[in-house]
XYZ file of C-alpha atoms in Angstrom:
522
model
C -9.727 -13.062 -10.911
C -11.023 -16.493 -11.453
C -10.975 -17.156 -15.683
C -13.120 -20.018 -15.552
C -9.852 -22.010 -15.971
C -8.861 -25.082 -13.936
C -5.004 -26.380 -14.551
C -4.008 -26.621 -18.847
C -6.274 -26.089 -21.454
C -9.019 -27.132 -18.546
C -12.177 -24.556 -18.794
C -14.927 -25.341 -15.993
C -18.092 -26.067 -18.257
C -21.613 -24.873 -17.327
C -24.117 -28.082 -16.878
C -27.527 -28.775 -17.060
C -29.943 -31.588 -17.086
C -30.368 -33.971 -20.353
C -34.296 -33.410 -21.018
C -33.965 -34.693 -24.557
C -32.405 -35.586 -27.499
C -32.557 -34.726 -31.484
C -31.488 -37.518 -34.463
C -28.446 -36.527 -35.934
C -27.150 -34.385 -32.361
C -23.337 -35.061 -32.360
C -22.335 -37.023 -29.030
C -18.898 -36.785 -28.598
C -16.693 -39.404 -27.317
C -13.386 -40.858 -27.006
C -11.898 -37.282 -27.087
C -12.207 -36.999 -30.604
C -14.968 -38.454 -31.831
C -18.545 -37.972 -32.327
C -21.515 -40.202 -32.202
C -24.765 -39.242 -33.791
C -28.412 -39.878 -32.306
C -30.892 -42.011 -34.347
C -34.339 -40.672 -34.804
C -35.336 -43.942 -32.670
C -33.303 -42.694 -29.765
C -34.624 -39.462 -30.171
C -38.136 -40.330 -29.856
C -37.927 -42.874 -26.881
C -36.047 -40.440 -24.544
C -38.063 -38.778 -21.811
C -37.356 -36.479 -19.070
C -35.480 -38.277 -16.137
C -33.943 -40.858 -18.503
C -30.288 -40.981 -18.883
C -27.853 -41.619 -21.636
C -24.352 -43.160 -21.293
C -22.112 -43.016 -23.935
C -19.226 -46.087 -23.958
C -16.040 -43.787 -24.299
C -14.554 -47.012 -26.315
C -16.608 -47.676 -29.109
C -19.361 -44.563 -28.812
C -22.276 -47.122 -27.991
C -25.213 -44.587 -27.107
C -27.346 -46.352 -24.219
C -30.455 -45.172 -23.265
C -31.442 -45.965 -19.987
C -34.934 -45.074 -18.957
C -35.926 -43.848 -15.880
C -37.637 -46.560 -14.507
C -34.895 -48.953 -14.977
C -32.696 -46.625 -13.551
C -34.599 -46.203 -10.400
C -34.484 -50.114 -10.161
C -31.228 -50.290 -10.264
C -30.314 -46.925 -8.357
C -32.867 -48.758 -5.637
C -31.177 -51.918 -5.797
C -27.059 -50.881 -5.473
C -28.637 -48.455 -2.202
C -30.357 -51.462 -0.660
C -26.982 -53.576 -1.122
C -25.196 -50.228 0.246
C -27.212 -50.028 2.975
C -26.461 -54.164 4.060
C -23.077 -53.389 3.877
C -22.643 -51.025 5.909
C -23.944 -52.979 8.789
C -22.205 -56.046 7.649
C -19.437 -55.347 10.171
C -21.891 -55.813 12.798
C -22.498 -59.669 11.531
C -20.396 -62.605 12.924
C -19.310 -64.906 10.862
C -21.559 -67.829 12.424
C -24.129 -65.962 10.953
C -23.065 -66.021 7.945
C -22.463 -69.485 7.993
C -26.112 -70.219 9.007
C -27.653 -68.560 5.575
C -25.184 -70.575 3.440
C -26.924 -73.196 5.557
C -30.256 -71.917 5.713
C -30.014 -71.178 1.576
C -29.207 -74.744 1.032
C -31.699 -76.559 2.986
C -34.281 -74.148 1.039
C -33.213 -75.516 -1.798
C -33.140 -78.844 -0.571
C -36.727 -78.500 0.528
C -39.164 -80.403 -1.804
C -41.680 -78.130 -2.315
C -39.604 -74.995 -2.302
C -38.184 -76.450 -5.030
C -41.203 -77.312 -6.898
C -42.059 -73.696 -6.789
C -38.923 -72.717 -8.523
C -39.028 -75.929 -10.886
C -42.573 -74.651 -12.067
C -41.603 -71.194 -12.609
C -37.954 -72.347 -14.265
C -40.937 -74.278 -16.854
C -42.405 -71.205 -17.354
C -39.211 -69.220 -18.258
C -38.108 -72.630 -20.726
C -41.474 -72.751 -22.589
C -41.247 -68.808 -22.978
C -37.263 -69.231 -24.083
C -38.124 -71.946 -26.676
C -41.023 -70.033 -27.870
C -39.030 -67.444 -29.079
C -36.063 -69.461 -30.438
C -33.961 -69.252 -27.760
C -31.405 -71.394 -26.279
C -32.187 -73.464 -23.184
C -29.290 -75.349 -22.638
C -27.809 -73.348 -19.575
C -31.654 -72.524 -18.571
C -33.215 -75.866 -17.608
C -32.935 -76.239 -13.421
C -31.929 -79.924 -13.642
C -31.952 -81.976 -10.418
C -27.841 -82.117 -11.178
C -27.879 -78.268 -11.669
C -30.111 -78.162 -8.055
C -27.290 -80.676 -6.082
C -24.781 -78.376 -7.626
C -26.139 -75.243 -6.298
C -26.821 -76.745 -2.642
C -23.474 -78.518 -3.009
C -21.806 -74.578 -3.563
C -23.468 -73.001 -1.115
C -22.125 -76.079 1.532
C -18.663 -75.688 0.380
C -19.134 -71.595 1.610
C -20.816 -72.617 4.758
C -17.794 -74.817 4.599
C -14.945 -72.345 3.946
C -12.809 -70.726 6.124
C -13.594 -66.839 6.878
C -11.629 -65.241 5.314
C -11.861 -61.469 7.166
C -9.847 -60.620 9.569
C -7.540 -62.801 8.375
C -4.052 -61.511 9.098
C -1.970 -62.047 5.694
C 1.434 -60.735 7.242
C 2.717 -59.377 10.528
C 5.934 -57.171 10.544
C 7.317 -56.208 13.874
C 9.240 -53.175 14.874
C 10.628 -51.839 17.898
C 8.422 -50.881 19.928
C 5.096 -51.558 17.177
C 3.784 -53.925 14.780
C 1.951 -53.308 11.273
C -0.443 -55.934 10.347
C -1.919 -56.904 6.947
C -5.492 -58.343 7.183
C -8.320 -59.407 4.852
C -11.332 -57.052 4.780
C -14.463 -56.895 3.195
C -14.302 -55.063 -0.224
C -17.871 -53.451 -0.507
C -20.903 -54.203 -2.834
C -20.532 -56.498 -5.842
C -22.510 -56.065 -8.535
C -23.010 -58.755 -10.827
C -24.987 -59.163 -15.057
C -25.249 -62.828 -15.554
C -26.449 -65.161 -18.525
C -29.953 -66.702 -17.947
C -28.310 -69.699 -15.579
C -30.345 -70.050 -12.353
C -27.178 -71.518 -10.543
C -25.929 -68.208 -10.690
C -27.293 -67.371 -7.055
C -24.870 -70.147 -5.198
C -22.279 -68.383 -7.342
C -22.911 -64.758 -6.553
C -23.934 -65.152 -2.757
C -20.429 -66.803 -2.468
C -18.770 -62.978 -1.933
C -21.236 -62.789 1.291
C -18.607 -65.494 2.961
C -15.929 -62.585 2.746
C -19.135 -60.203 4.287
C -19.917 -58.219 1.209
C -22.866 -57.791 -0.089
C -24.491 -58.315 -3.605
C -26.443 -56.783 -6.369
C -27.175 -59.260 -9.219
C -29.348 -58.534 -12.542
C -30.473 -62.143 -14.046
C -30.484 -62.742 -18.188
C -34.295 -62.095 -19.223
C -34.949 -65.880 -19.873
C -34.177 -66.653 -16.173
C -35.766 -63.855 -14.685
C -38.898 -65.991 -13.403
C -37.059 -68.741 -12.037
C -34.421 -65.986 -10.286
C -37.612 -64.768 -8.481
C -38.618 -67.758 -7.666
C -35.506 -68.388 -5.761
C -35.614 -65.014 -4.373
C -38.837 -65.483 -2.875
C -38.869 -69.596 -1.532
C -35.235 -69.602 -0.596
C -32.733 -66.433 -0.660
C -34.965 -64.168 1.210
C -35.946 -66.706 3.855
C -32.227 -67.829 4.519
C -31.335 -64.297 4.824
C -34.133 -63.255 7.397
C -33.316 -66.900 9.242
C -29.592 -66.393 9.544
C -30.142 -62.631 10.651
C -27.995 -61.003 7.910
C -28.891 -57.512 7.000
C -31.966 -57.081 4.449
C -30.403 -56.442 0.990
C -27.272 -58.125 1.583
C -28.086 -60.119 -1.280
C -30.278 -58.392 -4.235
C -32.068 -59.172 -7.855
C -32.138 -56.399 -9.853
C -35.964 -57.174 -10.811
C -36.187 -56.164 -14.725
C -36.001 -57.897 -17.899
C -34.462 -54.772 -19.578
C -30.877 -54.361 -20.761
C -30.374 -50.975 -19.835
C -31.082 -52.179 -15.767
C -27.684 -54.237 -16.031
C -26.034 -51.214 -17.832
C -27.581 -48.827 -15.197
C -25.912 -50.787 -12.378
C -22.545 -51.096 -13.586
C -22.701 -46.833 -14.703
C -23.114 -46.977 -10.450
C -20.056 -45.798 -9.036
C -20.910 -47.362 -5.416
C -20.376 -50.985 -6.568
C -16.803 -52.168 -5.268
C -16.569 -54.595 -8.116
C -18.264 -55.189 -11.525
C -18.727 -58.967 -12.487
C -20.020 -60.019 -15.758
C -20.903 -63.460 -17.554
C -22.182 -64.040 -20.881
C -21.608 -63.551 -24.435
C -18.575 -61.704 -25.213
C -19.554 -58.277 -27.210
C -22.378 -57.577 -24.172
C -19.585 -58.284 -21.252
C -17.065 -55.651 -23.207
C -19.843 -52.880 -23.017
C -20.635 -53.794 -19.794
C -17.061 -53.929 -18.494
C -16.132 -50.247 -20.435
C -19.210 -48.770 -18.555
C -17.965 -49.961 -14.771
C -14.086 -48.615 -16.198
C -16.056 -45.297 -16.942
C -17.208 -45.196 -13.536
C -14.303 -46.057 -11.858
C -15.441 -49.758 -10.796
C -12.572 -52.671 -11.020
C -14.139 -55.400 -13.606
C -13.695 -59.343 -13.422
C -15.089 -59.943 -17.190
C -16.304 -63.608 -18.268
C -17.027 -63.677 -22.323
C -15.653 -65.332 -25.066
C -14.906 -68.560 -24.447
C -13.820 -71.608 -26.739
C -10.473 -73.642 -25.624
C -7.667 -74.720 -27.866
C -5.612 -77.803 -28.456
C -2.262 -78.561 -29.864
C -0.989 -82.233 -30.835
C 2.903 -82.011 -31.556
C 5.583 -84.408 -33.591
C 5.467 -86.598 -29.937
C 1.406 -86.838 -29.689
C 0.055 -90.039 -28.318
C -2.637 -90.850 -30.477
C -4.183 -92.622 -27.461
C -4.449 -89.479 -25.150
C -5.012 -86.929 -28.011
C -7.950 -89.296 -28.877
C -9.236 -89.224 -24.794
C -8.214 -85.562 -24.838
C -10.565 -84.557 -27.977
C -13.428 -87.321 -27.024
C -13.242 -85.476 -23.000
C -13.617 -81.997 -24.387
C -16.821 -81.818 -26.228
C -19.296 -83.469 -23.836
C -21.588 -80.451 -23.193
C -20.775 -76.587 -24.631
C -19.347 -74.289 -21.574
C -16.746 -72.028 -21.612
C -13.992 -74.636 -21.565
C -15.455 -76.574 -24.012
C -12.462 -77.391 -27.048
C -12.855 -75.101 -30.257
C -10.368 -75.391 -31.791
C -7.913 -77.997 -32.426
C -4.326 -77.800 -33.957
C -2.035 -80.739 -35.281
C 1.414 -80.236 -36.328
C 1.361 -80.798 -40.104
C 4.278 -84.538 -39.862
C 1.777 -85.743 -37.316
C -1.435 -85.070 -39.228
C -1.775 -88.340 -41.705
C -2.068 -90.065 -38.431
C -3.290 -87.808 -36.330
C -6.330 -86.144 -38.838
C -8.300 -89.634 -38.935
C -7.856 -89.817 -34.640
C -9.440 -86.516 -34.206
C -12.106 -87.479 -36.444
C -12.978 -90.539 -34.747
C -12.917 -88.919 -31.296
C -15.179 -85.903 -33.330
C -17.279 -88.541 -34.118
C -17.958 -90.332 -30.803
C -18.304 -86.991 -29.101
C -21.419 -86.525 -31.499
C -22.748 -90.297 -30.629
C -22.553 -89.132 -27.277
C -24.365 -85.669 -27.895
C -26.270 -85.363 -30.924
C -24.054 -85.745 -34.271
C -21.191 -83.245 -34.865
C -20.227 -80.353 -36.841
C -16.697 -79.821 -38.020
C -14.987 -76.689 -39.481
C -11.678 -77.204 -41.259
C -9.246 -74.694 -42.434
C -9.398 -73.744 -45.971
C -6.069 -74.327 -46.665
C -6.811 -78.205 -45.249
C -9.727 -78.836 -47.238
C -8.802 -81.269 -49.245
C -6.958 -83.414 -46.089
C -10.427 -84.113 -45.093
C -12.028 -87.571 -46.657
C -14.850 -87.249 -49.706
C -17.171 -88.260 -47.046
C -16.360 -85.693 -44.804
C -16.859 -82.804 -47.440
C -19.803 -83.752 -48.859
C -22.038 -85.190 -46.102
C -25.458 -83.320 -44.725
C -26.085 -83.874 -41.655
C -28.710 -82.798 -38.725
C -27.782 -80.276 -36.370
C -29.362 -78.871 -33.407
C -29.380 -75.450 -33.201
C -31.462 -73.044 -30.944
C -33.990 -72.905 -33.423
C -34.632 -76.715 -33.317
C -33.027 -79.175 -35.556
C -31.413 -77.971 -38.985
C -29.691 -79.654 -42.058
C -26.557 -78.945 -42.452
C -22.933 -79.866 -44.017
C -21.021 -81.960 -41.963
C -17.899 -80.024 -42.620
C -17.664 -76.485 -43.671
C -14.291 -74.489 -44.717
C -12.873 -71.748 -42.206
C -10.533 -68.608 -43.019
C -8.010 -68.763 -40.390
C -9.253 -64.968 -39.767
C -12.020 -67.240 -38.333
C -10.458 -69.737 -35.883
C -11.172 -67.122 -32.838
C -14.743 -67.668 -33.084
C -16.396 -69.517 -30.405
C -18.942 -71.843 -31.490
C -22.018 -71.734 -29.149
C -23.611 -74.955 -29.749
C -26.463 -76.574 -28.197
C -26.236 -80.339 -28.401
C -24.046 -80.801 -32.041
C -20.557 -80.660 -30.994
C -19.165 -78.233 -33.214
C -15.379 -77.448 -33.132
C -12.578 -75.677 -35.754
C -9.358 -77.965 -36.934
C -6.037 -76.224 -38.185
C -3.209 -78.308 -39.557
C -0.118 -76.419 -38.534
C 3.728 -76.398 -39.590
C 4.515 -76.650 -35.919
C 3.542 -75.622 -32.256
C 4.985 -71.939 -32.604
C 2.647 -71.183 -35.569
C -0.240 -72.751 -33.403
C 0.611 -70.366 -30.347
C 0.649 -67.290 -33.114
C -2.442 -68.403 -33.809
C -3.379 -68.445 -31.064
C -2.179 -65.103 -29.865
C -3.659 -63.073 -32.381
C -7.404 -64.710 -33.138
C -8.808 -66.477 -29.852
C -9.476 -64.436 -26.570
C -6.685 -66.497 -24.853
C -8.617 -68.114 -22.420
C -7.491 -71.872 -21.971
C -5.106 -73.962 -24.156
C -3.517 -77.887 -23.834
C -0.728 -79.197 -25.368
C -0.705 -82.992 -26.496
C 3.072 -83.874 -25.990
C 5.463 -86.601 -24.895
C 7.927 -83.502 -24.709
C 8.839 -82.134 -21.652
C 10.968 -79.253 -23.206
C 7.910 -78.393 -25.886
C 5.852 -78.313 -22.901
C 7.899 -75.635 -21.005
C 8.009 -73.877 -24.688
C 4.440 -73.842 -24.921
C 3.603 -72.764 -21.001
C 5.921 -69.503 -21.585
C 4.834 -68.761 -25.187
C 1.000 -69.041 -25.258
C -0.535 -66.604 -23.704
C -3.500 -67.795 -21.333
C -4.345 -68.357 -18.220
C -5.262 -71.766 -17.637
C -3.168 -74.253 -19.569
C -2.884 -77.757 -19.666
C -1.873 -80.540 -21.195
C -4.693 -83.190 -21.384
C -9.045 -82.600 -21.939
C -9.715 -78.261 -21.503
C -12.676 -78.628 -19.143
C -10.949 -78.851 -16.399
C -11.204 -74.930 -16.213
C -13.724 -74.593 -13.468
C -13.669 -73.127 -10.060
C -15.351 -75.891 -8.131
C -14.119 -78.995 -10.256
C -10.194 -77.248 -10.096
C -9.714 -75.481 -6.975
C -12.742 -77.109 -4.954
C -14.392 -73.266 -4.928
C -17.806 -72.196 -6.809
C -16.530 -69.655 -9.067
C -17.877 -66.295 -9.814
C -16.599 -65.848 -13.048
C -13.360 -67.388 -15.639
C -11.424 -64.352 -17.368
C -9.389 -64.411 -20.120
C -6.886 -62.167 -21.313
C -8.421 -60.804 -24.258
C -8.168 -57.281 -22.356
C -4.566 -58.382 -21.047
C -3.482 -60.111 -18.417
C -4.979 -59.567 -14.760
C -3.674 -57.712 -12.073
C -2.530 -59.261 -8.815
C -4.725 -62.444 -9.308
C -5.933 -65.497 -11.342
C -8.363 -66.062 -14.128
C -10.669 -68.239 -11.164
C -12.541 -65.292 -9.579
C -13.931 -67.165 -6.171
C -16.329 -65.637 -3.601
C -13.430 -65.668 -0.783
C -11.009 -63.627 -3.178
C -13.313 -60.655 -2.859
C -11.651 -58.610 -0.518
C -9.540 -55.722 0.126
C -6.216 -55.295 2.203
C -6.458 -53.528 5.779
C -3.235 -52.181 8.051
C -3.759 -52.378 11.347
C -1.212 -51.057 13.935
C -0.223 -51.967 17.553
C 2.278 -49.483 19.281
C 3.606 -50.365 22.597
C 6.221 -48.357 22.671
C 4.446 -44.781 23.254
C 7.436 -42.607 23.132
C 8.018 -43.395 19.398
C 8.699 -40.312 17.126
C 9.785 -40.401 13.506
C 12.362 -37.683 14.067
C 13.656 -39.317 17.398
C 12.677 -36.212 19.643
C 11.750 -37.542 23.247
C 8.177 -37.017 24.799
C 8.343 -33.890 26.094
C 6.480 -33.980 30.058
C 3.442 -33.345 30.852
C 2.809 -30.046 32.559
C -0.161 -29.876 35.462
């Protein structure tokens, strides 16, 4: 007699469809936890809409229908492209890379993107925010047809055979295979497309779901250049697809989708956690790119000469890899203090001014002039008055500082490289660091010690997939999550694959008990 019992303590539950929701219901979550709905939640669900609940933190996120059904629509189309992408040489796919670029190379395709990016700009600045990624530059345009070149470029990489291992009488290879549909949530950067199409090289296909601010331009690009290249080149329709909504909850809707092979998300860090815990929920692998901010460490052995280019190098736009914060080794720092400074300093003549943010325990280091200057700087908002150097708790270091054109970084005078890597361990999201040192031995200390990904040992914005490894990245990761499985922080288009065994038998009569091949009878 069934019990309605399934394995320990497991009862099989009676379902039903979520119609609607009352403020204060009791969500549980996390196994032993309980989230309560708002009376705003309450009121804007409807029939049809659907509610995930972030098992982590007990986030309620209402999705309504409609953005749903974008989504849902979206992830099938890319499903759908896939599934014939087998069918697809890989000349083809070498003509849209090529077809994609000349688009963009074209004059007046570009003119219809440039006027809608103009549109999206004026809209951003309107409502205070920042355009700094936003703006489709002619630099930002030779970068994106210079991407998609280096994929037309690239070696296929499916069907490449990664090992061979022969037997008597069979062989077992290892080859590269397409993974599937990747679905990607990016900031409002319009280069994002020569990033995101890079995973059709490896012949996947792609959902992608544009911040709101780019949304315009991304359907611009869309309609004058990705859609054409793909029709040209003959590849599937949907192989490559915009999620076409401004709302959050269409990004959150496509990562809940358990047909998306991987999850990829850029932008600031708290959004890229929620997104990454709602592809975990639905069983998707995640390649997360959030907080940011590099760090840099000057030992006893410094050269003042390269910490100076090192500091200077770091701060010439704000990007992931950008320095943040800065560390000197407390015998080095009467010298040391003033050569940051000066580097802090030209960095600003270079941008516009510069905003520092000293540890409170180093106040006083800093000269008068330092701690009581105002100065202008530029925030999103537009241009704001400001001190020129503010104290920091060292609770505080980890915080990235997301500045527009003010280069604004956090200094930390240290008793020594080990207290810097602590520091760094416990507060930033352990994303890039660089040693300054004339020490080979401190250097080898500091590689197995700190605990990032990319480290170095000059200027931090070198972390880049196409300046680096000569690949357009999809994404950086740090290990604020931990460290990655089975790969690198550089997530490219042609390491989007999966592993495939393929066997060749020539010996027919093999048997895994050794019994012979019996004969055939009639």
């Amino acid at each position: 007699m069934d019990d309605g019992t399934s394995g320990k303590g497991a009862t099989v539950a009676r379902t039903g469809r979520l119609e609607a929701l009352a403020p204060g219901q009791a969500i549980p979550f996390g196994g032993d936890r309980c989230a309560y709905v708002t009376p705003e939640l309450a009121a804007a669900f409807r029939p049809g809409d659907r509610l995930v609940v972030v098992q982590d933190t007990g986030d309620l996120l209402h999705i309504p229908a409609r953005e749903h059904a974008a989504a849902e629509a979206a992830v099938g189309r890319a499903a759908a492209a896939f599934a014939r992408m087998g069918e697809v040489t890989d000349a083809a796919i070498t003509a849209f890379f090529e077809a994609f670029a000349a688009k963009l190379e074209d004059d007046a395709v570009w003119a219809a993107i440039a006027a809608a990016n103009t549109a999206d700009v004026e809209s951003a600045k309107a409502r205070g925010r920042s355009t700094t990624r936003l703006v489709a530059t002619d630099t930002m345009r030779r970068d994106m047809i210079a991407g998609l070149r280096a994929w037309r470029d690239a070696e296929p990489p499916r069907g490449r055979v990664l090992e061979q291992i022969e037997h008597s009488g069979w062989s077992v290879e290892q080859v590269m295979a397409p993974l599937g549909v990747v679905g990607f949530v990016f900031e409002g950067r319009p280069n994002v497309f020569a990033d995101a199409t890079g995973v059709i090289r490896a012949g996947n296909a792609v959902v992608f779901r544009i911040g709101s601010d780019a949304l315009g331009t991304a359907r611009a690009i869309v309609a004058e250049a990705l859609n054409p290249a793909l029709a040209e080149a003959g590849l599937p329709e949907g192989a490559a697809v915009l999620v076409d909504s401004a709302a959050h909850a269409a990004g959150w809707a496509m990562f809940a989708d358990s047909r998306l092979a991987l999850a990829v998300a850029r932008g600031s860090g708290p959004a890229v956690s929620q997104l990454g815990a709602i592809a975990r929920q639905a069983g998707t692998p995640v390649s997360l790119h959030g907080t940011g901010g590099a760090w840099m460490v000057a030992d006893a052995t410094a050269d003042a000469e390269r910490f100076h280019a090192a500091v200077f190098h770091s701060l010439d736009r704000k990007v992931c890899n950008t320095l943040n914060v800065c560390c000197i080794v407390r015998e080095r720092a009467d010298e040391l203090l003033p050569v940051f400074l000066e580097a802090l300093i030209q960095a600003g003549e270079r941008r516009k001014g510069c905003k520092l943010h000293m540890a409170e325990d180093d106040w006083d280091r800093l000269p008068d002039a330092w701690r009581t200057a105002r100065t202008p700087v530029i925030r999103a908002e537009g241009p704001v008055e400001e001190a020129l150097a503010e104290p920091i708790a060292d609770p505080d270091l980890g915080r990235e500082w997301e500045w527009e054109e003010t280069p604004e970084v956090s200094l930390k005078i240290v008793a020594g490289v080990a207290e810097a890597v602590a520091l760094f361990n416990a507060l930033s999201p352990r994303f890039a660091a660089a040693l300054i040192s004339e020490d080979p031995a401190a250097h080898a200390r500091f590689y197995e010690t700190i605990d990032a990904p990319f480290v170095g040992d000059g200027f931090t914005r070198w972390v880049d997939g196409q300046y680096a490894l000569n690949r357009p990245e999809l994404g950086l990761s740090n290990w604020e999550n931990g460290r990655l499985f089975a790969r690198g922080g550089v997530l490219a288009g042609d390491g989007v694959f999966t592993v495939r065994a393929r066997v060749r038998q020539t010996d027919l009569h093999l048997d895994r008990g050794g019994a012979p091949t019996p004969p055939r009878h009639g």
